[in-house]
Amino acid sequence: MTAQAERELETETETMTVREAVRQALREELERDEDVYLMGEDVGLFGGVLEVTSGLYDEFGAERVRDTPISEAGFMGAATGAAATGTRPVVELMFSDFAGVSMEQIMNQMAKMRYMFGGKAEMPVTVRTTEGGGMGAASQHSGTIHTWIAHFPGLKAVAPGTAASAKGLTKAAIRSNDPVFVFENKMIYEQEGAVPTDEEFTIPLGEAAVEREGEDVTVVATQRLVGESLQTAESLAETGVEAEVIDPRSLYPLDTETIVESVRKTGRLIVADESPLSYGTHAEIIARVQEEAFFSLDAPIQRVGTPDTHMPFSTPLEQEVLPDGDDVREAIERVT
């Protein structure tokens, strides 16, 4: 465990799933600040389509956990207006694919509000949304769009890969005075990990985590691919290859310094992210490393991601398209 990880876990911890960690973060922030409330489709009585908000309606009531109509444009616009008046809405966008319905509210209002008012307006809104394939939910419910949101000035985007980061990033997002999108990969909700129980535990936005130290190759992995890359790294260690695994956690702001420092040590870089390969998270991370550590590279940078195609409904085809630990292994073997 790195010194950074030890600092985050130096308080008392509890083993819980990613789903439980997000729910605990929501509960703690609802208790801490009366201006915080949840809103979205089925977040209340139903407990969320993937059960993340289960039980919170009973604890905090309909005023603090609000079911909304099936209108992404409507509740995203309502959240933007509410945040501008000083409340702290936490919106659940059921699937990230639905963001397109509300892009006017997101791109032209939420993202630009502070700028349009000369820095005098704050926009403390958090948008939680699920993304990624693996559940056979077909192309309209399996997209990975975090690069799209991270691209817009005025928006912040985080993508936790562990239970601890799910809690810490969610709490930091809610406390932020800027709009933050929390992208939760739907396939890791049952993944367990040690999570600090301290109610003041947060993870600063823009701070990566070195999840495993190594000397031979740097693997920058997000969300589901964090765990798969760690498993791959442990397996490769038996062959004498020591991979350093970094979870950026925040996509924007991005902790370029931590990634570059690692690449200067290892000389090799793999970027593993479930989004489509072209014009995405991979490209941004690679560009920053090329700008700051080009002469430290000993081999071509490798990308692991989804081909430029929509997510198939067919299970065998979906598994063929989705990147996994084997793809990370092959990328590492190409450069070591």
mmCIF file of N, CA and C in Angstrom, residues 182-295:
data_model
loop_
_atom_site.group_PDB
_atom_site.id
_atom_site.type_symbol
_atom_site.label_atom_id
_atom_site.label_comp_id
_atom_site.label_asym_id
_atom_site.label_seq_id
_atom_site.Cartn_x
_atom_site.Cartn_y
_atom_site.Cartn_z
ATOM 1 N N VAL A 182 -20.564 12.504 -11.091
ATOM 2 C CA VAL A 182 -19.960 11.305 -10.508
ATOM 3 C C VAL A 182 -20.394 10.120 -11.366
ATOM 4 N N PHE A 183 -19.448 9.550 -12.092
ATOM 5 C CA PHE A 183 -19.740 8.441 -12.998
ATOM 6 C C PHE A 183 -19.462 7.115 -12.294
ATOM 7 N N GLU A 184 -20.516 6.340 -12.082
ATOM 8 C CA GLU A 184 -20.426 5.073 -11.363
ATOM 9 C C GLU A 184 -20.572 3.914 -12.351
ATOM 10 N N ASN A 185 -19.522 3.124 -12.488
ATOM 11 C CA ASN A 185 -19.613 1.964 -13.371
ATOM 12 C C ASN A 185 -20.532 0.925 -12.739
ATOM 13 N N LYS A 186 -21.557 0.542 -13.477
ATOM 14 C CA LYS A 186 -22.609 -0.301 -12.898
ATOM 15 C C LYS A 186 -22.142 -1.713 -12.552
ATOM 16 N N MET A 187 -21.001 -2.151 -13.115
ATOM 17 C CA MET A 187 -20.539 -3.510 -12.870
ATOM 18 C C MET A 187 -19.696 -3.644 -11.604
ATOM 19 N N ILE A 188 -19.393 -2.532 -10.921
ATOM 20 C CA ILE A 188 -18.579 -2.662 -9.704
ATOM 21 C C ILE A 188 -19.365 -2.341 -8.435
ATOM 22 N N TYR A 189 -20.688 -2.230 -8.535
ATOM 23 C CA TYR A 189 -21.469 -1.912 -7.336
ATOM 24 C C TYR A 189 -21.292 -2.965 -6.242
ATOM 25 N N GLU A 190 -21.047 -4.213 -6.611
ATOM 26 C CA GLU A 190 -20.872 -5.281 -5.613
ATOM 27 C C GLU A 190 -19.416 -5.465 -5.203
ATOM 28 N N GLN A 191 -18.505 -4.723 -5.800
ATOM 29 C CA GLN A 191 -17.089 -4.820 -5.451
ATOM 30 C C GLN A 191 -16.868 -4.281 -4.045
ATOM 31 N N GLU A 192 -16.133 -5.013 -3.224
ATOM 32 C CA GLU A 192 -15.915 -4.628 -1.831
ATOM 33 C C GLU A 192 -14.543 -3.998 -1.626
ATOM 34 N N GLY A 193 -14.456 -3.201 -0.559
ATOM 35 C CA GLY A 193 -13.185 -2.605 -0.188
ATOM 36 C C GLY A 193 -13.273 -1.943 1.166
ATOM 37 N N ALA A 194 -12.126 -1.584 1.721
ATOM 38 C CA ALA A 194 -12.073 -0.896 3.011
ATOM 39 C C ALA A 194 -12.424 0.570 2.810
ATOM 40 N N VAL A 195 -13.387 1.056 3.593
ATOM 41 C CA VAL A 195 -13.870 2.431 3.449
ATOM 42 C C VAL A 195 -13.791 3.125 4.802
ATOM 43 N N PRO A 196 -13.154 4.300 4.871
ATOM 44 C CA PRO A 196 -13.107 5.042 6.144
ATOM 45 C C PRO A 196 -14.516 5.375 6.632
ATOM 46 N N THR A 197 -14.740 5.188 7.916
ATOM 47 C CA THR A 197 -16.050 5.486 8.499
ATOM 48 C C THR A 197 -16.158 6.925 8.987
ATOM 49 N N ASP A 198 -15.051 7.637 8.985
ATOM 50 C CA ASP A 198 -15.042 9.037 9.405
ATOM 51 C C ASP A 198 -15.980 9.850 8.514
ATOM 52 N N GLU A 199 -16.922 10.547 9.125
ATOM 53 C CA GLU A 199 -17.890 11.315 8.351
ATOM 54 C C GLU A 199 -17.273 12.519 7.655
ATOM 55 N N GLU A 200 -16.055 12.873 8.014
ATOM 56 C CA GLU A 200 -15.367 13.975 7.348
ATOM 57 C C GLU A 200 -14.402 13.481 6.273
ATOM 58 N N PHE A 201 -14.404 12.190 6.024
ATOM 59 C CA PHE A 201 -13.528 11.637 4.983
ATOM 60 C C PHE A 201 -14.007 12.078 3.601
ATOM 61 N N THR A 202 -13.149 12.782 2.878
ATOM 62 C CA THR A 202 -13.398 13.137 1.489
ATOM 63 C C THR A 202 -12.104 12.944 0.709
ATOM 64 N N ILE A 203 -12.215 12.884 -0.598
ATOM 65 C CA ILE A 203 -11.046 12.813 -1.471
ATOM 66 C C ILE A 203 -11.025 14.073 -2.314
ATOM 67 N N PRO A 204 -9.969 14.861 -2.246
ATOM 68 C CA PRO A 204 -9.917 16.101 -3.032
ATOM 69 C C PRO A 204 -10.114 15.833 -4.516
ATOM 70 N N LEU A 205 -10.926 16.637 -5.152
ATOM 71 C CA LEU A 205 -11.108 16.505 -6.588
ATOM 72 C C LEU A 205 -9.796 16.853 -7.286
ATOM 73 N N GLY A 206 -9.372 15.993 -8.206
ATOM 74 C CA GLY A 206 -8.121 16.246 -8.913
ATOM 75 C C GLY A 206 -6.921 15.554 -8.298
ATOM 76 N N GLU A 207 -7.153 14.542 -7.460
ATOM 77 C CA GLU A 207 -6.046 13.825 -6.816
ATOM 78 C C GLU A 207 -6.136 12.341 -7.151
ATOM 79 N N ALA A 208 -5.144 11.843 -7.882
ATOM 80 C CA ALA A 208 -5.103 10.432 -8.262
ATOM 81 C C ALA A 208 -4.618 9.578 -7.097
ATOM 82 N N ALA A 209 -4.764 8.254 -7.254
ATOM 83 C CA ALA A 209 -4.284 7.313 -6.235
ATOM 84 C C ALA A 209 -3.384 6.279 -6.891
ATOM 85 N N VAL A 210 -2.196 6.102 -6.341
ATOM 86 C CA VAL A 210 -1.322 5.018 -6.778
ATOM 87 C C VAL A 210 -1.769 3.769 -6.014
ATOM 88 N N GLU A 211 -2.514 2.920 -6.687
ATOM 89 C CA GLU A 211 -3.093 1.749 -6.033
ATOM 90 C C GLU A 211 -2.095 0.607 -5.883
ATOM 91 N N ARG A 212 -1.081 0.611 -6.744
ATOM 92 C CA ARG A 212 -0.020 -0.401 -6.650
ATOM 93 C C ARG A 212 1.262 0.189 -7.205
ATOM 94 N N GLU A 213 2.361 0.030 -6.491
ATOM 95 C CA GLU A 213 3.631 0.554 -6.947
ATOM 96 C C GLU A 213 4.365 -0.477 -7.800
ATOM 97 N N GLY A 214 5.098 0.002 -8.802
ATOM 98 C CA GLY A 214 5.875 -0.872 -9.664
ATOM 99 C C GLY A 214 6.934 -0.083 -10.395
ATOM 100 N N GLU A 215 7.883 -0.787 -11.006
ATOM 101 C CA GLU A 215 9.025 -0.135 -11.639
ATOM 102 C C GLU A 215 9.066 -0.290 -13.146
ATOM 103 N N ASP A 216 8.254 -1.185 -13.716
ATOM 104 C CA ASP A 216 8.436 -1.552 -15.122
ATOM 105 C C ASP A 216 7.456 -0.902 -16.090
ATOM 106 N N VAL A 217 6.242 -0.633 -15.659
ATOM 107 C CA VAL A 217 5.238 -0.064 -16.551
ATOM 108 C C VAL A 217 4.164 0.615 -15.712
ATOM 109 N N THR A 218 3.650 1.726 -16.218
ATOM 110 C CA THR A 218 2.566 2.446 -15.548
ATOM 111 C C THR A 218 1.252 2.110 -16.232
ATOM 112 N N VAL A 219 0.270 1.687 -15.443
ATOM 113 C CA VAL A 219 -1.075 1.437 -15.953
ATOM 114 C C VAL A 219 -2.007 2.457 -15.314
ATOM 115 N N VAL A 220 -2.547 3.353 -16.123
ATOM 116 C CA VAL A 220 -3.550 4.303 -15.644
ATOM 117 C C VAL A 220 -4.911 3.715 -15.999
ATOM 118 N N ALA A 221 -5.674 3.323 -14.990
ATOM 119 C CA ALA A 221 -6.934 2.621 -15.216
ATOM 120 C C ALA A 221 -8.065 3.313 -14.479
ATOM 121 N N THR A 222 -9.249 3.251 -15.050
ATOM 122 C CA THR A 222 -10.423 3.878 -14.451
ATOM 123 C C THR A 222 -11.491 2.843 -14.132
ATOM 124 N N GLN A 223 -12.317 3.159 -13.133
ATOM 125 C CA GLN A 223 -13.544 2.426 -12.823
ATOM 126 C C GLN A 223 -13.308 0.915 -12.725
ATOM 127 N N ARG A 224 -14.063 0.123 -13.480
ATOM 128 C CA ARG A 224 -13.957 -1.336 -13.416
ATOM 129 C C ARG A 224 -12.554 -1.826 -13.735
ATOM 130 N N LEU A 225 -11.864 -1.122 -14.603
ATOM 131 C CA LEU A 225 -10.543 -1.572 -15.031
ATOM 132 C C LEU A 225 -9.461 -1.341 -13.988
ATOM 133 N N VAL A 226 -9.774 -0.612 -12.913
ATOM 134 C CA VAL A 226 -8.820 -0.492 -11.801
ATOM 135 C C VAL A 226 -8.616 -1.860 -11.165
ATOM 136 N N GLY A 227 -9.713 -2.486 -10.765
ATOM 137 C CA GLY A 227 -9.621 -3.803 -10.135
ATOM 138 C C GLY A 227 -9.028 -4.847 -11.063
ATOM 139 N N GLU A 228 -9.442 -4.823 -12.325
ATOM 140 C CA GLU A 228 -8.927 -5.816 -13.279
ATOM 141 C C GLU A 228 -7.436 -5.598 -13.535
ATOM 142 N N SER A 229 -7.008 -4.343 -13.558
ATOM 143 C CA SER A 229 -5.585 -4.061 -13.760
ATOM 144 C C SER A 229 -4.762 -4.487 -12.552
ATOM 145 N N LEU A 230 -5.314 -4.318 -11.360
ATOM 146 C CA LEU A 230 -4.600 -4.761 -10.157
ATOM 147 C C LEU A 230 -4.431 -6.277 -10.148
ATOM 148 N N GLN A 231 -5.475 -6.990 -10.542
ATOM 149 C CA GLN A 231 -5.363 -8.448 -10.619
ATOM 150 C C GLN A 231 -4.328 -8.865 -11.660
ATOM 151 N N THR A 232 -4.343 -8.187 -12.794
ATOM 152 C CA THR A 232 -3.373 -8.475 -13.848
ATOM 153 C C THR A 232 -1.950 -8.188 -13.366
ATOM 154 N N ALA A 233 -1.783 -7.089 -12.643
ATOM 155 C CA ALA A 233 -0.456 -6.720 -12.140
ATOM 156 C C ALA A 233 0.082 -7.767 -11.171
ATOM 157 N N GLU A 234 -0.774 -8.272 -10.312
ATOM 158 C CA GLU A 234 -0.341 -9.306 -9.367
ATOM 159 C C GLU A 234 0.074 -10.569 -10.104
ATOM 160 N N SER A 235 -0.660 -10.908 -11.146
ATOM 161 C CA SER A 235 -0.325 -12.090 -11.937
ATOM 162 C C SER A 235 0.997 -11.919 -12.669
ATOM 163 N N LEU A 236 1.208 -10.737 -13.245
ATOM 164 C CA LEU A 236 2.438 -10.484 -13.986
ATOM 165 C C LEU A 236 3.658 -10.414 -13.075
ATOM 166 N N ALA A 237 3.426 -10.059 -11.810
ATOM 167 C CA ALA A 237 4.543 -9.992 -10.860
ATOM 168 C C ALA A 237 5.230 -11.346 -10.720
ATOM 169 N N GLU A 238 4.466 -12.412 -10.927
ATOM 170 C CA GLU A 238 5.038 -13.765 -10.846
ATOM 171 C C GLU A 238 6.008 -14.031 -11.981
ATOM 172 N N THR A 239 5.905 -13.232 -13.059
ATOM 173 C CA THR A 239 6.815 -13.383 -14.193
ATOM 174 C C THR A 239 7.957 -12.376 -14.150
ATOM 175 N N GLY A 240 7.971 -11.551 -13.104
ATOM 176 C CA GLY A 240 9.043 -10.580 -12.951
ATOM 177 C C GLY A 240 8.730 -9.190 -13.451
ATOM 178 N N VAL A 241 7.514 -8.954 -13.919
ATOM 179 C CA VAL A 241 7.104 -7.629 -14.394
ATOM 180 C C VAL A 241 6.309 -6.942 -13.294
ATOM 181 N N GLU A 242 6.793 -5.786 -12.849
ATOM 182 C CA GLU A 242 6.135 -5.051 -11.773
ATOM 183 C C GLU A 242 5.426 -3.822 -12.351
ATOM 184 N N ALA A 243 4.105 -3.877 -12.356
ATOM 185 C CA ALA A 243 3.311 -2.780 -12.915
ATOM 186 C C ALA A 243 2.838 -1.843 -11.818
ATOM 187 N N GLU A 244 2.939 -0.552 -12.089
ATOM 188 C CA GLU A 244 2.376 0.463 -11.198
ATOM 189 C C GLU A 244 0.978 0.808 -11.702
ATOM 190 N N VAL A 245 -0.019 0.721 -10.819
ATOM 191 C CA VAL A 245 -1.403 0.955 -11.216
ATOM 192 C C VAL A 245 -1.898 2.244 -10.562
ATOM 193 N N ILE A 246 -2.353 3.169 -11.397
ATOM 194 C CA ILE A 246 -2.845 4.462 -10.924
ATOM 195 C C ILE A 246 -4.316 4.600 -11.283
ATOM 196 N N ASP A 247 -5.123 4.960 -10.299
ATOM 197 C CA ASP A 247 -6.523 5.308 -10.533
ATOM 198 C C ASP A 247 -6.608 6.829 -10.519
ATOM 199 N N PRO A 248 -6.885 7.460 -11.665
ATOM 200 C CA PRO A 248 -6.930 8.937 -11.675
ATOM 201 C C PRO A 248 -8.056 9.504 -10.829
ATOM 202 N N ARG A 249 -9.127 8.730 -10.644
ATOM 203 C CA ARG A 249 -10.295 9.102 -9.837
ATOM 204 C C ARG A 249 -11.007 10.338 -10.390
ATOM 205 N N SER A 250 -10.303 11.431 -10.547
ATOM 206 C CA SER A 250 -10.874 12.614 -11.188
ATOM 207 C C SER A 250 -10.419 12.666 -12.641
ATOM 208 N N LEU A 251 -11.370 12.793 -13.544
ATOM 209 C CA LEU A 251 -11.039 12.942 -14.962
ATOM 210 C C LEU A 251 -10.816 14.403 -15.300
ATOM 211 N N TYR A 252 -11.599 15.267 -14.665
ATOM 212 C CA TYR A 252 -11.345 16.707 -14.731
ATOM 213 C C TYR A 252 -11.784 17.316 -13.406
ATOM 214 N N PRO A 253 -10.856 17.915 -12.682
ATOM 215 C CA PRO A 253 -9.440 18.111 -13.014
ATOM 216 C C PRO A 253 -8.650 16.799 -12.941
ATOM 217 N N LEU A 254 -7.650 16.680 -13.810
ATOM 218 C CA LEU A 254 -6.829 15.479 -13.888
ATOM 219 C C LEU A 254 -5.504 15.701 -13.174
ATOM 220 N N ASP A 255 -5.094 14.727 -12.383
ATOM 221 C CA ASP A 255 -3.834 14.796 -11.644
ATOM 222 C C ASP A 255 -2.695 14.378 -12.569
ATOM 223 N N THR A 256 -2.311 15.265 -13.446
ATOM 224 C CA THR A 256 -1.254 14.973 -14.415
ATOM 225 C C THR A 256 0.070 14.690 -13.723
ATOM 226 N N GLU A 257 0.345 15.401 -12.651
ATOM 227 C CA GLU A 257 1.638 15.292 -11.969
ATOM 228 C C GLU A 257 1.921 13.868 -11.504
ATOM 229 N N THR A 258 0.926 13.226 -10.883
ATOM 230 C CA THR A 258 1.129 11.860 -10.375
ATOM 231 C C THR A 258 1.397 10.892 -11.518
ATOM 232 N N ILE A 259 0.663 11.044 -12.623
ATOM 233 C CA ILE A 259 0.837 10.157 -13.766
ATOM 234 C C ILE A 259 2.206 10.361 -14.400
ATOM 235 N N VAL A 260 2.593 11.601 -14.607
ATOM 236 C CA VAL A 260 3.879 11.905 -15.238
ATOM 237 C C VAL A 260 5.042 11.424 -14.368
ATOM 238 N N GLU A 261 4.932 11.630 -13.073
ATOM 239 C CA GLU A 261 5.989 11.165 -12.158
ATOM 240 C C GLU A 261 6.195 9.660 -12.278
ATOM 241 N N SER A 262 5.086 8.922 -12.400
ATOM 242 C CA SER A 262 5.180 7.472 -12.543
ATOM 243 C C SER A 262 5.823 7.084 -13.869
ATOM 244 N N VAL A 263 5.424 7.740 -14.948
ATOM 245 C CA VAL A 263 5.971 7.408 -16.266
ATOM 246 C C VAL A 263 7.463 7.723 -16.333
ATOM 247 N N ARG A 264 7.891 8.777 -15.680
ATOM 248 C CA ARG A 264 9.325 9.081 -15.647
ATOM 249 C C ARG A 264 10.109 7.971 -14.950
ATOM 250 N N LYS A 265 9.442 7.275 -14.048
ATOM 251 C CA LYS A 265 10.088 6.158 -13.346
ATOM 252 C C LYS A 265 10.080 4.880 -14.174
ATOM 253 N N THR A 266 8.939 4.568 -14.800
ATOM 254 C CA THR A 266 8.788 3.276 -15.486
ATOM 255 C C THR A 266 9.150 3.320 -16.969
ATOM 256 N N GLY A 267 8.952 4.465 -17.611
ATOM 257 C CA GLY A 267 9.263 4.577 -19.031
ATOM 258 C C GLY A 267 8.222 3.995 -19.962
ATOM 259 N N ARG A 268 7.144 3.467 -19.411
ATOM 260 C CA ARG A 268 6.114 2.838 -20.235
ATOM 261 C C ARG A 268 4.738 3.189 -19.679
ATOM 262 N N LEU A 269 3.746 3.317 -20.589
ATOM 263 C CA LEU A 269 2.414 3.728 -20.160
ATOM 264 C C LEU A 269 1.326 2.954 -20.894
ATOM 265 N N ILE A 270 0.370 2.445 -20.108
ATOM 266 C CA ILE A 270 -0.859 1.840 -20.616
ATOM 267 C C ILE A 270 -2.010 2.670 -20.058
ATOM 268 N N VAL A 271 -2.967 3.054 -20.893
ATOM 269 C CA VAL A 271 -4.160 3.762 -20.435
ATOM 270 C C VAL A 271 -5.360 2.863 -20.683
ATOM 271 N N ALA A 272 -6.036 2.470 -19.613
ATOM 272 C CA ALA A 272 -7.169 1.539 -19.695
ATOM 273 C C ALA A 272 -8.443 2.224 -19.211
ATOM 274 N N ASP A 273 -9.373 2.418 -20.118
ATOM 275 C CA ASP A 273 -10.625 3.113 -19.815
ATOM 276 C C ASP A 273 -11.696 2.537 -20.730
ATOM 277 N N GLU A 274 -12.913 2.351 -20.200
ATOM 278 C CA GLU A 274 -13.948 1.669 -20.970
ATOM 279 C C GLU A 274 -14.562 2.522 -22.072
ATOM 280 N N SER A 275 -14.274 3.794 -22.126
ATOM 281 C CA SER A 275 -14.852 4.637 -23.164
ATOM 282 C C SER A 275 -14.278 4.270 -24.535
ATOM 283 N N PRO A 276 -14.971 4.658 -25.626
ATOM 284 C CA PRO A 276 -14.452 4.399 -26.967
ATOM 285 C C PRO A 276 -13.045 4.971 -27.146
ATOM 286 N N LEU A 277 -12.242 4.298 -27.958
ATOM 287 C CA LEU A 277 -10.830 4.638 -28.048
ATOM 288 C C LEU A 277 -10.555 5.991 -28.685
ATOM 289 N N SER A 278 -11.376 6.400 -29.632
ATOM 290 C CA SER A 278 -11.071 7.635 -30.367
ATOM 291 C C SER A 278 -11.508 8.888 -29.618
ATOM 292 N N TYR A 279 -10.635 9.893 -29.588
ATOM 293 C CA TYR A 279 -10.947 11.229 -29.069
ATOM 294 C C TYR A 279 -11.474 11.199 -27.639
ATOM 295 N N GLY A 280 -10.845 10.425 -26.758
ATOM 296 C CA GLY A 280 -11.408 10.266 -25.430
ATOM 297 C C GLY A 280 -10.424 10.445 -24.302
ATOM 298 N N THR A 281 -10.759 9.826 -23.174
ATOM 299 C CA THR A 281 -9.937 9.895 -21.974
ATOM 300 C C THR A 281 -8.519 9.420 -22.255
ATOM 301 N N HIS A 282 -8.406 8.337 -23.042
ATOM 302 C CA HIS A 282 -7.077 7.830 -23.391
ATOM 303 C C HIS A 282 -6.241 8.933 -24.039
ATOM 304 N N ALA A 283 -6.846 9.610 -25.019
ATOM 305 C CA ALA A 283 -6.111 10.610 -25.791
ATOM 306 C C ALA A 283 -5.644 11.768 -24.921
ATOM 307 N N GLU A 284 -6.481 12.195 -23.985
ATOM 308 C CA GLU A 284 -6.118 13.317 -23.127
ATOM 309 C C GLU A 284 -4.946 12.971 -22.210
ATOM 310 N N ILE A 285 -5.018 11.800 -21.592
ATOM 311 C CA ILE A 285 -3.934 11.383 -20.703
ATOM 312 C C ILE A 285 -2.640 11.208 -21.484
ATOM 313 N N ILE A 286 -2.734 10.582 -22.646
ATOM 314 C CA ILE A 286 -1.550 10.367 -23.474
ATOM 315 C C ILE A 286 -0.942 11.698 -23.910
ATOM 316 N N ALA A 287 -1.781 12.644 -24.319
ATOM 317 C CA ALA A 287 -1.273 13.949 -24.762
ATOM 318 C C ALA A 287 -0.507 14.653 -23.648
ATOM 319 N N ARG A 288 -1.051 14.591 -22.439
ATOM 320 C CA ARG A 288 -0.376 15.275 -21.327
ATOM 321 C C ARG A 288 0.959 14.620 -21.004
ATOM 322 N N VAL A 289 1.004 13.294 -21.075
ATOM 323 C CA VAL A 289 2.265 12.600 -20.813
ATOM 324 C C VAL A 289 3.277 12.911 -21.904
ATOM 325 N N GLN A 290 2.841 12.934 -23.169
ATOM 326 C CA GLN A 290 3.745 13.270 -24.267
ATOM 327 C C GLN A 290 4.322 14.671 -24.109
ATOM 328 N N GLU A 291 3.493 15.593 -23.644
ATOM 329 C CA GLU A 291 3.947 16.979 -23.480
ATOM 330 C C GLU A 291 4.981 17.125 -22.373
ATOM 331 N N GLU A 292 4.840 16.331 -21.320
ATOM 332 C CA GLU A 292 5.678 16.545 -20.141
ATOM 333 C C GLU A 292 6.735 15.468 -19.898
ATOM 334 N N ALA A 293 6.589 14.314 -20.541
ATOM 335 C CA ALA A 293 7.540 13.229 -20.243
ATOM 336 C C ALA A 293 7.921 12.438 -21.488
ATOM 337 N N PHE A 294 7.910 13.089 -22.635
ATOM 338 C CA PHE A 294 8.182 12.377 -23.891
ATOM 339 C C PHE A 294 9.530 11.669 -23.854
ATOM 340 N N PHE A 295 10.547 12.328 -23.362
ATOM 341 C CA PHE A 295 11.893 11.760 -23.405
ATOM 342 C C PHE A 295 12.125 10.703 -22.322
#
